[in-house]
Amino acid sequence: MPTRYIFITGGVISGLGKGIVTSSIGKMLQFRGFKVTACKIDPYINYDAGTLRPTEHGEVWVTEDGGEIDQDLGHYERFLDINIPKSHNITTGQVFYEVIKKEREGKYLGQTVQPIPHVTDEIKRRIREVAEKSKADFVLVEIGGTVGDYENVLFLEAARQMRLEKEDVLYVHVAYLPMPKSLGEMKTKAVQHSVRELGNFGIQPDFIIGRADTYLDDVRKKKIALFCNVNEEDVISDPEIDNIYKLPLIFEEERFGDKILSKFGLPPIKPRNEKWKRFLEKVDNLTETLKIGIVGKYFDIGEFRLPDSYISVIEAIKHASWHNSRKPIIEWIDSKTFEEEKGNLSVLDEVDGIIVPGGFGTTGIEGKIMAIRYARENNLPFLGLCLGLQLAVVEFARNVCGLEGANSTEIDPDTPHPVIDLLPEQKKILKKSRYGATMRLGGQIIKIKPSTLAHRLYGRTEIIERFRHRYEINPEYVGLLEDHGFVFSGMTPDGRIMQIGEIPNHPFFIGSQFHPEFTSRVLRPNPLFNGFIKACMERTE
Ligand code: GLN
């Protein structure tokens, strides 16, 4: 079967959840037995998402092969339960970099190098390479941004050319229908305009997905069909839902999966989505809750962006809680309030466990350390992610080993006890002021020590998890920490870098140098999160 391509564009406003739509289309095809992969086009000039501000752009997703990518790739992986390599993220920066490099190398000798065809050829080459390498039956290509933006024009042009070049291509346009209060009805005009704009680039959508507060009614569908030149049955509802993972099932109500197959000339196939359906039905009926505190620094994050900056952590909490038949309630706990007033730590009595997530910089650090101490001394379940582990080591060094002023050199370069210090390879890189893609990144093998909590949770002595950091536990302090009862239960295969730390004789106290949230999947929670949730449950019982 030749690869088939489905392009997903957006119209009217950004933030429509195109990534969820893309993932859901993929899931419907997977339910029909097809091999699916997805790629994301980000029209910005950054080479990758590594140097973007998470509070503005959402969290940085780390791929198994060490890419720092837009969070949509995370949705694809969570929905589709596949590993997606970094080459599936195509940015304007990468495309131009490549074209200019080729020009310098004389690969276009004698030619005038132009946006069309040279840049569009490079875009198509990358998309086709995704198809070739993944050997997928369907490649979904989500074009970031909104139709009408200057910056995605060349990508739309490349998408147009692919059909012209006789590839099997479908275009799906996701657009927003506002419902002004004063009118009390959904309006289609903005959708019409965005489809017309798409038409200016020579693309006629095969499907229009109407993103709105509720389902589209027949009147709306008829109107969109007539004005946008699509069949009425190819206008699909994308209503507001309480759980994103339901979208593949909602699309199925309108037989969207089979309609896609039919456009490709394929016969309908009954989707095998029973397991997914049953799981989500169970989630719908959960009554017992768990309160999970995420202790972070939140001053520079507006209300709305908070969940985006920690999206993988939140999803990992959901997957593990649902797996254990609990509905999670997430409490955002600002660590700076502890620094202002120690008594504020009593908010920790109201949660069933705390997570200290990853982070960079010095703000709110002492408050996080206070929270970790509180969790250690009060038997509160604790899970530390990357920075969270590093600070657990600092706390232990100071308050158990008696190393006054112990710290990470990221926070205090002059600390008398640098228990967390730069990885040796990072020292060289930082001297050259290189920041893009220079951290220790991606999936690495970790050896797990038998008879530890980590071993019980993973049930194996070797795992692969994903990293994104510059600092490590200083090997010079490992012996001393261990003498005082800290257990390093995971390390690099050469035994040099400590990767998991835990404290025995505590209901649940563990931290990892990697980010376990990146390998959590809807039906397959990550073992560290799963163990953490179980410990939180035991505490409530
Ligand atoms: N800032 C720390 C480091 O670079 C932790 C990074 C993280 O939490 N991802 O090692």
Coordinates of C-alpha atoms and ligand atoms in Angstrom, one line a residue:
M1 CA 0.0 0.0 0.0
P2 CA 1.5 3.4 -0.9
T3 CA 1.6 5.9 1.8
R4 CA -1.3 8.2 2.1
Y5 CA -1.0 11.7 3.4
I6 CA -3.5 13.7 5.5
F7 CA -2.8 17.4 5.9
I8 CA -4.4 19.2 8.8
T9 CA -4.7 23.0 8.7
G10 CA -6.3 25.5 11.1
G11 CA -8.5 28.5 10.5
V12 CA -10.0 31.5 12.3
I13 CA -8.0 31.3 15.6
S14 CA -5.1 29.5 17.0
G15 CA -5.3 27.1 19.9
L16 CA -8.1 25.1 18.4
G17 CA -6.6 21.8 19.4
K18 CA -5.4 20.7 16.0
G19 CA -3.0 18.4 17.7
I20 CA -5.8 16.6 19.4
V21 CA -7.7 16.4 16.0
T22 CA -4.6 15.1 14.3
S23 CA -4.0 12.5 17.1
S24 CA -7.7 11.5 17.0
I25 CA -7.7 10.9 13.2
G26 CA -4.6 8.8 13.7
K27 CA -6.3 6.8 16.4
M28 CA -9.3 6.1 14.3
L29 CA -7.0 4.7 11.6
Q30 CA -5.1 2.7 14.1
F31 CA -8.3 1.2 15.4
R32 CA -8.8 0.0 11.8
G33 CA -5.5 -1.8 11.8
F34 CA -3.4 0.7 9.9
K35 CA 0.1 1.8 10.7
V36 CA 0.0 5.5 11.4
T37 CA 2.5 8.2 12.1
A38 CA 2.3 12.0 12.4
C39 CA 4.5 15.0 11.9
K40 CA 4.2 18.6 13.0
I41 CA 5.1 21.6 10.9
D42 CA 6.1 24.6 13.1
P43 CA 6.4 27.7 10.9
Y44 CA 8.8 29.6 13.3
I45 CA 12.4 30.2 12.4
N46 CA 13.8 28.5 15.6
Y47 CA 15.5 25.3 14.6
D48 CA 13.6 23.5 17.3
A49 CA 11.6 24.2 20.4
G50 CA 14.6 23.9 22.8
T51 CA 15.2 27.6 23.3
L52 CA 11.5 28.7 23.4
R53 CA 10.0 30.0 26.6
P54 CA 7.7 27.3 28.0
T55 CA 5.4 29.8 29.6
E56 CA 4.6 31.3 26.2
H57 CA 4.8 28.2 24.0
G58 CA 4.0 25.4 26.3
E59 CA 6.2 22.6 27.5
V60 CA 9.2 21.3 25.5
W61 CA 8.6 17.7 24.5
V62 CA 11.6 15.4 24.3
T63 CA 11.7 12.6 21.8
E64 CA 13.4 9.3 22.4
D65 CA 16.1 10.3 19.9
G66 CA 16.8 13.5 21.8
G67 CA 14.7 16.1 19.9
E68 CA 13.3 19.1 21.7
I69 CA 9.9 19.6 20.1
D70 CA 6.6 21.3 20.3
Q71 CA 4.1 19.7 22.7
D72 CA 1.9 18.4 19.9
L73 CA 4.3 15.6 19.3
G74 CA 3.5 14.6 22.9
H75 CA -0.2 14.3 22.1
Y76 CA 0.6 12.1 19.1
E77 CA 2.7 9.8 21.2
R78 CA 0.2 9.6 24.0
F79 CA -2.7 8.9 21.7
L80 CA -1.0 6.6 19.3
D81 CA 1.3 4.9 21.7
I82 CA 4.3 5.1 19.3
N83 CA 7.7 6.7 19.6
I84 CA 8.0 9.6 17.2
P85 CA 11.5 10.7 16.1
K86 CA 12.6 14.3 16.0
S87 CA 12.6 14.3 12.2
H88 CA 8.8 14.4 12.4
N89 CA 9.0 18.0 13.5
I90 CA 9.7 20.3 10.6
T91 CA 10.4 24.0 11.2
T92 CA 11.0 27.0 8.9
G93 CA 14.4 27.2 10.6
Q94 CA 15.4 23.7 9.5
V95 CA 14.1 24.1 6.0
F96 CA 15.9 27.4 5.3
Y97 CA 19.1 26.2 7.1
E98 CA 19.2 23.2 4.7
V99 CA 18.5 25.2 1.6
I100 CA 21.1 27.8 2.4
K101 CA 23.6 25.0 3.2
K102 CA 23.0 23.3 -0.1
E103 CA 23.4 26.6 -1.9
R104 CA 26.8 27.2 -0.3
E105 CA 27.8 23.7 -1.2
G106 CA 27.1 24.5 -4.8
K107 CA 24.2 22.0 -5.0
Y108 CA 22.1 24.5 -7.0
L109 CA 25.0 25.8 -9.1
G110 CA 23.9 28.3 -11.7
Q111 CA 20.3 28.5 -10.4
T112 CA 18.5 31.3 -8.7
V113 CA 17.5 29.7 -5.4
Q114 CA 13.8 30.6 -4.7
P115 CA 11.0 29.9 -2.3
I116 CA 9.3 28.0 -5.0
P117 CA 10.6 25.4 -6.0
H118 CA 13.7 25.2 -3.8
V119 CA 12.1 25.7 -0.4
T120 CA 8.9 23.8 -1.2
D121 CA 11.0 21.0 -2.6
E122 CA 12.9 20.7 0.7
I123 CA 9.6 20.7 2.6
K124 CA 8.2 17.9 0.5
R125 CA 11.5 16.0 0.7
R126 CA 11.2 16.0 4.5
I127 CA 7.6 15.0 4.5
R128 CA 8.3 12.1 2.1
E129 CA 11.2 11.1 4.2
V130 CA 8.9 10.7 7.1
A131 CA 6.8 8.4 5.0
E132 CA 9.7 6.3 3.8
K133 CA 11.4 5.9 7.1
S134 CA 8.3 5.2 9.1
K135 CA 6.8 2.9 6.5
A136 CA 3.4 4.0 7.7
D137 CA 0.2 3.5 5.8
F138 CA -0.9 7.0 6.7
V139 CA 1.2 10.0 7.5
L140 CA -0.6 12.9 9.2
V141 CA 0.9 16.3 8.7
E142 CA -0.3 19.0 11.0
I143 CA 0.5 22.5 9.7
G144 CA 1.0 24.8 12.7
G145 CA -0.5 28.3 12.8
T146 CA -3.6 29.6 11.1
V147 CA -4.4 29.9 7.4
G148 CA -3.6 33.5 6.5
D149 CA -0.5 33.7 8.6
Y150 CA 2.5 34.8 6.5
E151 CA 4.7 32.2 7.9
N152 CA 3.0 29.0 6.9
V153 CA 2.4 30.0 3.2
L154 CA 5.2 27.9 1.8
F155 CA 4.1 24.8 3.8
L156 CA 0.6 25.2 2.3
E157 CA 2.1 25.5 -1.1
A158 CA 4.1 22.3 -0.6
A159 CA 0.9 20.6 0.6
R160 CA -0.8 21.7 -2.6
Q161 CA 2.0 20.5 -4.8
M162 CA 1.9 17.0 -3.3
R163 CA -1.6 16.3 -4.7
L164 CA -0.6 17.8 -8.0
E165 CA 2.3 15.4 -8.0
K166 CA -0.2 12.5 -7.8
E167 CA 0.4 11.6 -4.2
D168 CA -2.7 10.3 -2.3
V169 CA -3.5 13.3 -0.3
L170 CA -6.5 14.6 1.8
Y171 CA -6.9 18.0 3.3
V172 CA -8.7 18.5 6.6
H173 CA -9.4 22.0 7.7
V174 CA -10.2 22.7 11.4
A175 CA -11.9 26.0 11.9
Y176 CA -13.7 27.8 14.7
L177 CA -17.4 28.7 14.9
P178 CA -18.0 31.5 17.5
M179 CA -21.3 31.7 19.4
P180 CA -21.7 35.3 20.4
K181 CA -23.9 35.6 23.5
S182 CA -26.0 38.4 22.1
L183 CA -27.0 36.2 19.1
G184 CA -27.2 32.9 20.9
E185 CA -26.3 30.9 17.8
M186 CA -23.2 29.6 16.1
K187 CA -21.9 31.7 13.3
T188 CA -20.3 30.1 10.2
K189 CA -18.9 33.2 8.4
A190 CA -15.4 33.0 9.9
V191 CA -15.1 29.4 8.7
Q192 CA -16.2 30.5 5.3
H193 CA -13.5 33.1 5.2
S194 CA -10.8 30.8 6.3
V195 CA -11.8 28.2 3.7
R196 CA -11.7 30.9 1.1
E197 CA -8.2 31.9 2.3
L198 CA -7.1 28.3 2.0
G199 CA -8.6 28.4 -1.6
N200 CA -6.3 31.3 -2.4
F201 CA -3.4 28.8 -1.9
G202 CA -5.1 26.3 -4.2
I203 CA -6.3 24.0 -1.5
Q204 CA -9.9 22.8 -1.4
P205 CA -10.5 21.0 1.9
D206 CA -12.0 17.5 1.7
F207 CA -13.3 17.7 5.3
I208 CA -14.1 20.7 7.4
I209 CA -14.0 20.2 11.2
G210 CA -16.2 22.7 13.0
R211 CA -14.6 23.5 16.3
A212 CA -17.2 25.0 18.6
D213 CA -18.7 24.9 22.1
T214 CA -21.2 22.2 21.0
Y215 CA -22.0 19.9 18.1
L216 CA -22.9 21.6 14.8
D217 CA -26.6 21.4 13.8
D218 CA -27.9 20.6 10.4
V219 CA -28.4 24.3 9.5
R220 CA -24.7 25.1 10.2
K221 CA -23.5 22.0 8.3
K222 CA -25.6 22.8 5.3
K223 CA -24.4 26.4 5.3
I224 CA -20.7 25.4 5.5
A225 CA -21.2 22.8 2.9
L226 CA -22.8 25.2 0.4
F227 CA -20.4 28.1 1.0
C228 CA -17.2 26.0 1.3
N229 CA -17.8 23.6 -1.5
V230 CA -17.8 20.3 0.5
N231 CA -20.4 17.6 1.0
E232 CA -22.6 18.1 4.0
E233 CA -21.6 14.8 5.5
D234 CA -18.0 15.9 5.3
V235 CA -18.5 18.7 7.8
I236 CA -17.6 17.1 11.1
S237 CA -18.3 18.4 14.7
D238 CA -15.5 19.0 17.1
P239 CA -17.3 20.1 20.3
E240 CA -15.9 21.1 23.6
I241 CA -15.3 17.9 25.7
D242 CA -14.3 17.1 29.2
N243 CA -11.7 14.6 28.2
I244 CA -9.6 15.0 25.1
Y245 CA -9.2 11.2 24.6
K246 CA -12.9 11.0 23.8
L247 CA -12.4 12.8 20.5
P248 CA -11.7 9.7 18.4
L249 CA -15.0 8.2 19.6
I250 CA -16.9 11.5 19.0
F251 CA -15.6 11.6 15.5
E252 CA -16.7 8.0 15.0
E253 CA -20.3 9.0 15.8
E254 CA -20.2 10.8 12.5
R255 CA -18.4 7.9 10.8
F256 CA -15.4 10.1 10.1
G257 CA -13.0 7.2 10.1
D258 CA -14.8 5.4 7.3
K259 CA -15.4 8.6 5.4
I260 CA -11.6 9.1 5.3
L261 CA -11.1 5.6 4.0
S262 CA -13.8 6.2 1.4
K263 CA -12.1 9.3 0.1
F264 CA -8.9 7.2 -0.4
G265 CA -11.0 4.6 -2.3
L266 CA -10.7 2.1 0.6
P267 CA -13.7 0.1 1.9
P268 CA -15.1 0.7 5.4
I269 CA -13.5 -1.2 8.3
K270 CA -15.1 -1.7 11.7
P271 CA -12.9 0.1 14.3
R272 CA -11.6 -2.0 17.1
N273 CA -11.9 0.6 19.8
E274 CA -13.6 -1.4 22.6
K275 CA -10.7 -1.2 25.0
W276 CA -10.3 2.5 24.6
K277 CA -14.1 3.0 24.9
R278 CA -14.3 0.9 28.0
F279 CA -11.4 2.7 29.7
L280 CA -13.0 6.1 29.0
E281 CA -16.4 4.9 30.3
K282 CA -14.7 3.8 33.4
V283 CA -13.0 7.3 33.7
D284 CA -16.4 8.9 33.3
N285 CA -17.8 7.1 36.2
L286 CA -15.0 7.6 38.7
T287 CA -16.2 9.1 42.0
E288 CA -13.2 8.8 44.3
T289 CA -10.7 11.6 44.0
L290 CA -7.0 12.1 44.8
K291 CA -5.4 15.5 45.5
I292 CA -2.0 15.8 43.9
G293 CA 0.1 18.9 44.7
I294 CA 2.5 20.2 42.0
V295 CA 5.1 22.4 43.7
G296 CA 6.6 24.9 41.3
K297 CA 7.3 28.5 40.6
Y298 CA 4.4 30.1 39.0
F299 CA 4.8 33.8 39.1
D300 CA 5.5 34.3 35.4
I301 CA 2.8 32.1 34.1
G302 CA -0.6 33.5 33.4
E303 CA -3.6 31.4 34.6
F304 CA -4.2 30.1 31.2
R305 CA -0.8 28.8 30.3
L306 CA -0.2 26.9 33.5
P307 CA -1.5 23.6 32.3
D308 CA 0.4 24.0 29.0
S309 CA 3.7 24.4 30.6
Y310 CA 3.3 21.1 32.5
I311 CA 1.1 19.2 30.1
S312 CA 3.0 15.9 30.1
V313 CA 3.2 15.8 33.9
I314 CA -0.6 16.5 34.1
E315 CA -1.3 13.8 31.5
A316 CA 0.9 11.3 33.2
I317 CA -0.9 12.0 36.5
K318 CA -4.2 11.4 34.7
H319 CA -3.2 8.2 33.1
A320 CA -1.9 6.7 36.3
S321 CA -4.9 7.9 38.4
W322 CA -7.4 6.6 35.9
H323 CA -5.6 3.3 35.8
N324 CA -6.1 3.1 39.6
S325 CA -9.7 4.2 39.3
R326 CA -9.2 7.6 40.8
K327 CA -10.0 11.0 39.5
P328 CA -7.1 13.4 40.1
I329 CA -7.4 16.9 41.4
I330 CA -4.3 18.9 40.8
E331 CA -3.4 21.7 43.2
W332 CA -0.8 24.2 42.0
I333 CA 1.4 25.0 44.9
D334 CA 3.6 28.0 44.6
S335 CA 6.9 27.3 46.4
K336 CA 7.6 31.0 46.9
T337 CA 4.8 31.2 49.5
F338 CA 6.9 28.8 51.7
E339 CA 9.9 31.1 51.5
E340 CA 7.7 34.0 52.6
E341 CA 6.1 32.2 55.6
K342 CA 7.1 28.8 56.8
G343 CA 3.6 28.2 58.2
N344 CA 2.3 28.1 54.7
L345 CA 3.7 24.6 54.5
S346 CA 0.5 23.4 56.1
V347 CA -1.2 23.5 52.7
L348 CA 0.8 20.3 52.1
D349 CA -1.4 18.5 54.7
E350 CA -4.3 18.9 52.3
V351 CA -2.8 16.9 49.5
D352 CA -2.3 13.2 49.2
G353 CA 1.2 13.5 47.7
I354 CA 3.5 16.0 46.0
I355 CA 5.4 16.2 42.7
V356 CA 8.3 18.6 42.3
P357 CA 8.6 18.9 38.5
G358 CA 11.5 19.8 36.3
G359 CA 12.8 23.4 36.0
F360 CA 15.6 25.8 35.3
G361 CA 16.8 28.9 37.1
T362 CA 16.9 29.9 40.7
T363 CA 13.4 31.2 41.6
G364 CA 11.4 29.4 44.2
I365 CA 14.2 26.9 44.9
E366 CA 14.4 27.2 48.7
G367 CA 10.6 26.8 48.9
K368 CA 10.8 23.6 46.9
I369 CA 13.5 22.3 49.2
M370 CA 11.3 23.1 52.2
A371 CA 8.4 21.2 50.6
I372 CA 10.6 18.2 50.0
R373 CA 11.8 18.2 53.6
Y374 CA 8.2 18.4 54.7
A375 CA 7.3 15.4 52.5
R376 CA 10.3 13.4 53.8
E377 CA 9.7 14.1 57.5
N378 CA 5.9 13.7 57.3
N379 CA 5.7 10.5 55.2
L380 CA 4.0 12.4 52.4
P381 CA 4.4 10.6 49.0
F382 CA 7.0 12.4 46.9
L383 CA 7.9 12.2 43.3
G384 CA 10.8 14.3 42.0
L385 CA 11.3 14.9 38.3
C386 CA 14.8 15.9 37.2
L387 CA 15.2 19.2 39.2
G388 CA 12.9 17.5 41.7
L389 CA 15.5 14.8 42.3
Q390 CA 18.4 17.2 42.4
L391 CA 16.6 19.3 45.1
A392 CA 15.8 16.1 47.1
V393 CA 19.5 15.4 47.1
V394 CA 20.3 19.0 48.2
E395 CA 17.7 18.7 51.0
F396 CA 19.1 15.4 52.2
A397 CA 22.7 16.6 52.1
R398 CA 21.8 19.7 54.2
N399 CA 19.4 18.2 56.7
V400 CA 20.4 14.6 57.1
C401 CA 24.1 14.6 56.2
G402 CA 24.7 18.0 57.9
L403 CA 26.4 19.6 54.9
E404 CA 25.4 23.2 55.6
G405 CA 24.9 25.3 52.5
A406 CA 24.9 22.3 50.2
N407 CA 23.4 23.2 46.8
S408 CA 23.4 22.8 43.1
T409 CA 25.9 24.9 41.3
E410 CA 23.1 26.0 39.0
I411 CA 21.6 27.8 41.9
D412 CA 24.7 28.7 44.0
P413 CA 27.9 28.6 42.0
D414 CA 29.9 29.2 45.2
T415 CA 28.3 26.6 47.4
P416 CA 30.8 24.9 49.8
H417 CA 29.1 21.5 49.0
P418 CA 28.3 21.3 45.3
V419 CA 26.2 18.1 45.6
I420 CA 24.7 18.8 42.2
D421 CA 27.1 20.0 39.6
L422 CA 27.4 20.4 35.8
L423 CA 27.9 17.3 33.8
P424 CA 31.6 17.4 32.6
E425 CA 30.6 17.5 28.9
Q426 CA 28.3 20.5 29.7
K427 CA 31.1 22.5 31.2
K428 CA 32.8 22.6 27.8
I429 CA 29.6 23.4 25.9
L430 CA 28.6 26.3 28.2
K431 CA 32.0 27.9 27.9
K432 CA 31.2 28.4 24.2
S433 CA 27.8 29.9 25.0
R434 CA 26.0 27.3 23.0
Y435 CA 22.5 26.7 24.1
G436 CA 20.5 25.0 21.4
A437 CA 20.2 21.2 21.7
T438 CA 23.3 21.0 23.9
M439 CA 21.8 19.4 27.0
R440 CA 21.9 15.7 27.8
L441 CA 18.9 14.8 25.7
G442 CA 16.6 11.9 24.9
G443 CA 16.4 8.3 25.7
Q444 CA 19.2 6.7 27.7
I445 CA 19.7 3.2 29.2
I446 CA 19.4 3.1 33.0
K447 CA 20.5 0.2 35.1
I448 CA 18.2 -0.5 38.1
K449 CA 19.5 -1.8 41.3
P450 CA 17.7 -5.0 42.4
S451 CA 15.5 -5.0 45.6
T452 CA 14.9 -1.2 45.5
L453 CA 11.6 0.7 45.1
A454 CA 12.6 1.5 41.5
H455 CA 13.1 -2.2 40.8
R456 CA 9.7 -3.1 42.3
L457 CA 8.0 -0.3 40.2
Y458 CA 9.6 -1.2 36.9
G459 CA 10.0 -4.9 37.5
R460 CA 13.2 -4.8 35.4
T461 CA 16.9 -4.1 35.8
E462 CA 17.2 -2.1 32.6
I463 CA 15.0 0.6 31.3
I464 CA 15.1 3.5 28.8
E465 CA 13.7 6.9 29.8
R466 CA 14.1 10.4 28.4
F467 CA 16.4 13.2 29.7
R468 CA 16.8 16.9 29.4
H469 CA 19.3 18.4 31.7
R470 CA 22.8 19.9 32.2
Y471 CA 23.4 19.0 35.9
E472 CA 24.0 15.8 37.6
I473 CA 24.5 14.3 41.1
N474 CA 28.1 15.0 41.9
P475 CA 29.8 11.6 42.0
E476 CA 32.1 12.8 44.9
Y477 CA 29.1 13.0 47.3
V478 CA 27.4 9.7 46.4
G479 CA 29.3 7.7 49.1
L480 CA 28.4 10.1 51.8
L481 CA 24.8 10.4 50.8
E482 CA 24.5 6.6 50.8
D483 CA 26.2 6.3 54.2
H484 CA 23.3 8.4 55.6
G485 CA 20.6 6.3 54.0
F486 CA 20.0 7.8 50.6
V487 CA 19.7 5.0 48.0
F488 CA 20.7 5.4 44.4
S489 CA 18.6 2.8 42.6
G490 CA 19.3 3.7 39.0
M491 CA 22.5 4.7 37.2
T492 CA 24.1 4.8 33.8
P493 CA 25.4 1.5 32.6
D494 CA 29.0 2.5 33.4
G495 CA 27.8 3.2 37.0
R496 CA 29.1 6.8 36.8
I497 CA 26.0 9.0 36.9
M498 CA 23.2 8.5 39.4
Q499 CA 19.8 8.6 37.7
I500 CA 17.3 7.5 40.4
G501 CA 17.3 8.3 44.1
E502 CA 15.0 7.1 46.8
I503 CA 14.7 7.0 50.6
P504 CA 13.7 3.6 52.2
N505 CA 11.5 3.6 55.3
H506 CA 9.2 6.2 53.8
P507 CA 5.9 5.3 52.2
F508 CA 7.0 6.7 48.8
F509 CA 10.0 8.9 48.2
I510 CA 11.7 8.7 44.8
G511 CA 13.1 11.0 42.2
S512 CA 14.5 10.5 38.8
Q513 CA 17.0 12.5 36.7
F514 CA 14.9 11.7 33.7
H515 CA 11.4 12.8 32.9
P516 CA 9.1 9.8 33.3
E517 CA 6.2 11.9 32.1
F518 CA 7.4 11.5 28.5
T519 CA 6.8 7.8 28.4
S520 CA 3.3 7.8 30.0
R521 CA 0.6 6.6 27.7
V522 CA -3.2 6.5 28.0
L523 CA -3.5 2.8 28.6
R524 CA 0.0 2.3 29.9
P525 CA 0.9 4.6 32.8
N526 CA 4.6 5.2 33.6
P527 CA 5.7 3.0 36.5
L528 CA 7.0 5.9 38.7
F529 CA 3.7 7.8 38.3
N530 CA 1.7 4.6 38.9
G531 CA 3.6 3.8 42.1
F532 CA 3.2 7.4 43.3
I533 CA -0.6 7.3 42.7
K534 CA -0.8 4.0 44.5
A535 CA 1.1 5.5 47.5
C536 CA -1.2 8.5 47.5
M537 CA -4.2 6.1 47.6
E538 CA -2.8 4.2 50.5
R539 CA -2.4 7.4 52.4
T540 CA -6.0 8.4 51.9
E541 CA -7.1 4.9 53.1
Ligands
GLN1 N1 18.1 22.7 35.6 C1 18.4 21.3 35.9 C2 19.5 20.8 35.0 O1 19.7 21.3 34.0 C3 17.1 20.4 35.8 C4 16.6 20.3 34.5 C5 15.2 19.8 34.4 O2 14.5 19.7 35.5 N2 14.8 19.4 33.3 O3 20.0 19.7 35.2

